[in-house]
Amino acid sequence: MAAYLAEIIPYWSRHIDQPLEPAPRRFKSWYSRGSAEFIERFSLMVETLLANPSGARDLSNTVATIIVLDQFARKIYPKSATAYAGHEPAAHIARSLLSHSEEQSLPIAQQLAVVMCLSNMESLDWHDVGLAWFDTHLVRVPIDQQPLLESFQALAERRREIVRLYGHLPARNQALGRASTPAEAYMMVGHGYEFE
């Protein structure tokens, strides 16, 4: 598996992460449906890691595992329960990295991929871990990286507020077999991937 994981971050960096885009657009790119080529290339890896999400033993492969579970599953199985099945294992792996500050040696885009997977959870506790990371790191990063972190922090704060208001992310309701309340349906009008 390690040999296959080695291609994830280079592919992600070239094709999915959009370093010049603001956070909402980059987030949409991360989680939009993958192409047929993408699905053919990565679906077996996604299935394998969803079935057994542990096993990465070095930092690079651990980050790749988080990206596959958190992002690639969404791209291969959009609007389905399987799309979200990798969020919890990805969040547990990410929290382990963050608790030991292991992510700090990573490029900033990879750090954001790690911490933003926490904002995909439907529990405020996870969101609070992610937001605490932003509070700590905004004062540490070079000044030219602060606007990027601030844009992702704002996005994470909006997602936390949705979970606080509704107890979950309502845009997932249909995929997860949940009925939407009138308030949830109203909230979702005009909103897209950032609330999914």
XYZ file of C-alpha atoms in Angstrom:
196
model
C 0.000 0.000 0.000
C 2.857 2.400 0.772
C 3.965 2.383 -2.857
C 0.481 3.382 -3.953
C 0.152 6.038 -1.262
C 3.375 7.605 -2.529
C 1.566 8.854 -5.629
C -1.269 10.509 -3.712
C 0.348 13.740 -2.556
C 2.033 14.516 -5.905
C -1.261 13.878 -7.705
C -3.229 15.882 -5.150
C -0.770 18.769 -5.345
C -0.953 18.906 -9.142
C -4.627 18.255 -9.774
C -6.725 18.975 -6.704
C -5.084 21.532 -4.443
C -5.415 25.004 -5.978
C -2.830 27.174 -4.202
C -3.903 30.473 -5.761
C -7.600 30.021 -5.010
C -9.363 31.300 -1.887
C -10.511 28.745 0.659
C -14.129 28.217 -0.542
C -13.044 27.586 -4.158
C -10.194 25.348 -3.105
C -12.535 23.440 -0.818
C -14.949 22.933 -3.723
C -12.118 21.661 -5.906
C -11.035 19.249 -3.188
C -14.483 17.721 -2.804
C -16.026 17.884 -6.291
C -16.612 14.684 -8.252
C -13.544 13.108 -9.783
C -13.119 12.385 -13.469
C -13.526 8.906 -14.930
C -9.733 8.627 -15.031
C -9.524 9.638 -11.377
C -12.147 7.088 -10.358
C -10.468 4.291 -12.295
C -7.068 5.165 -10.878
C -7.973 5.547 -7.216
C -11.205 3.692 -6.457
C -9.483 0.465 -5.353
C -7.208 2.403 -3.001
C -10.192 4.228 -1.521
C -12.063 0.960 -0.999
C -8.998 -0.631 0.612
C -8.432 2.244 3.031
C -12.111 2.535 3.911
C -11.993 -1.146 4.873
C -8.704 -0.777 6.792
C -7.884 2.882 7.457
C -4.768 2.343 9.553
C -1.332 1.191 8.548
C 0.628 4.247 7.388
C 3.893 4.427 9.305
C 5.564 7.607 8.122
C 4.354 11.184 7.930
C 3.991 11.424 4.163
C 1.952 8.238 3.889
C -0.123 9.239 6.897
C -1.065 12.517 5.223
C -1.802 10.622 2.019
C -4.091 8.289 3.968
C -5.971 11.277 5.402
C -6.384 12.788 1.936
C -7.646 9.519 0.454
C -10.145 8.911 3.258
C -11.288 12.498 3.576
C -11.169 13.816 0.006
C -10.797 11.031 -2.531
C -13.749 9.078 -1.131
C -15.884 12.175 -1.642
C -14.682 12.507 -5.233
C -15.399 8.878 -6.083
C -18.705 8.424 -4.235
C -20.362 11.875 -4.289
C -23.765 12.341 -2.676
C -23.651 8.905 -1.045
C -23.094 7.582 2.454
C -19.788 6.092 1.292
C -18.562 9.589 0.428
C -18.558 10.428 4.117
C -17.443 7.058 5.488
C -13.791 8.073 5.561
C -14.264 11.247 7.573
C -14.153 9.679 11.013
C -11.038 7.536 10.486
C -9.342 10.474 8.747
C -10.188 12.733 11.682
C -8.776 10.257 14.206
C -5.537 9.984 12.242
C -5.360 13.769 11.881
C -5.971 14.347 15.574
C -3.120 11.981 16.405
C -0.783 13.992 14.175
C -1.944 17.285 15.638
C -1.632 16.083 19.220
C 2.078 15.465 18.646
C 2.556 18.562 16.426
C 3.834 16.260 13.692
C 2.082 18.264 10.978
C 4.286 21.319 11.544
C 7.036 20.026 9.256
C 4.600 19.720 6.340
C 3.998 22.274 3.576
C 1.151 24.575 4.514
C -1.309 23.059 2.008
C -0.814 19.619 3.550
C -1.209 21.048 7.042
C -4.524 22.531 5.930
C -5.633 19.227 4.430
C -4.943 17.581 7.784
C -6.688 20.147 9.957
C -9.631 20.832 7.644
C -10.673 17.188 7.684
C -11.818 17.866 11.252
C -14.369 20.348 9.919
C -16.013 17.508 8.003
C -17.132 15.922 11.248
C -20.613 16.403 12.666
C -19.520 16.918 16.269
C -18.527 20.263 17.755
C -15.648 18.669 19.657
C -13.841 17.924 16.404
C -14.448 21.419 15.078
C -13.064 22.908 18.267
C -9.816 20.959 17.884
C -9.420 22.328 14.371
C -10.201 25.907 15.350
C -7.764 25.724 18.263
C -5.094 24.745 15.736
C -5.797 27.881 13.717
C -5.615 30.056 16.828
C -2.186 28.653 17.615
C -0.749 28.648 14.107
C -1.911 32.003 12.805
C 0.695 33.698 14.977
C 3.427 31.273 13.901
C 3.231 31.231 10.115
C 5.052 33.734 7.896
C 3.020 36.850 7.265
C 2.505 35.982 3.589
C 0.722 32.752 4.620
C -1.593 34.368 7.142
C -4.332 35.369 4.642
C -4.552 31.765 3.457
C -4.902 30.437 6.996
C -7.408 33.148 7.843
C -9.582 32.193 4.876
C -9.606 28.546 5.944
C -10.209 29.522 9.553
C -13.266 31.522 8.467
C -14.517 28.541 6.482
C -13.995 26.221 9.458
C -15.855 28.666 11.701
C -18.829 28.746 9.313
C -18.955 24.978 9.203
C -18.819 24.764 12.995
C -21.703 27.209 13.215
C -23.800 25.015 10.915
C -23.126 22.010 13.152
C -23.931 24.096 16.233
C -27.255 25.221 14.766
C -28.441 21.924 13.309
C -26.441 19.222 15.065
C -24.985 18.029 11.763
C -24.244 19.196 8.215
C -27.698 19.269 6.583
C -26.371 19.092 3.015
C -25.594 15.429 3.737
C -29.140 14.604 4.773
C -30.293 13.019 1.534
C -27.159 10.899 1.138
C -27.412 9.706 4.727
C -31.165 9.083 4.655
C -32.023 11.966 6.963
C -35.065 14.161 6.481
C -34.383 17.896 6.253
C -36.320 20.314 8.400
C -37.757 23.423 6.722
C -35.003 25.487 8.355
C -32.328 23.159 6.985
C -33.831 23.207 3.506
C -33.885 27.004 3.569
C -30.293 27.191 4.754
C -29.092 24.932 1.950
C -30.538 27.081 -0.839
C -27.619 28.765 -2.533
C -24.951 26.942 -0.541
C -22.762 24.201 -1.945
C -19.721 22.180 -1.059
C -18.553 24.265 1.864
C -21.528 23.053 3.890
C -21.480 19.408 2.787
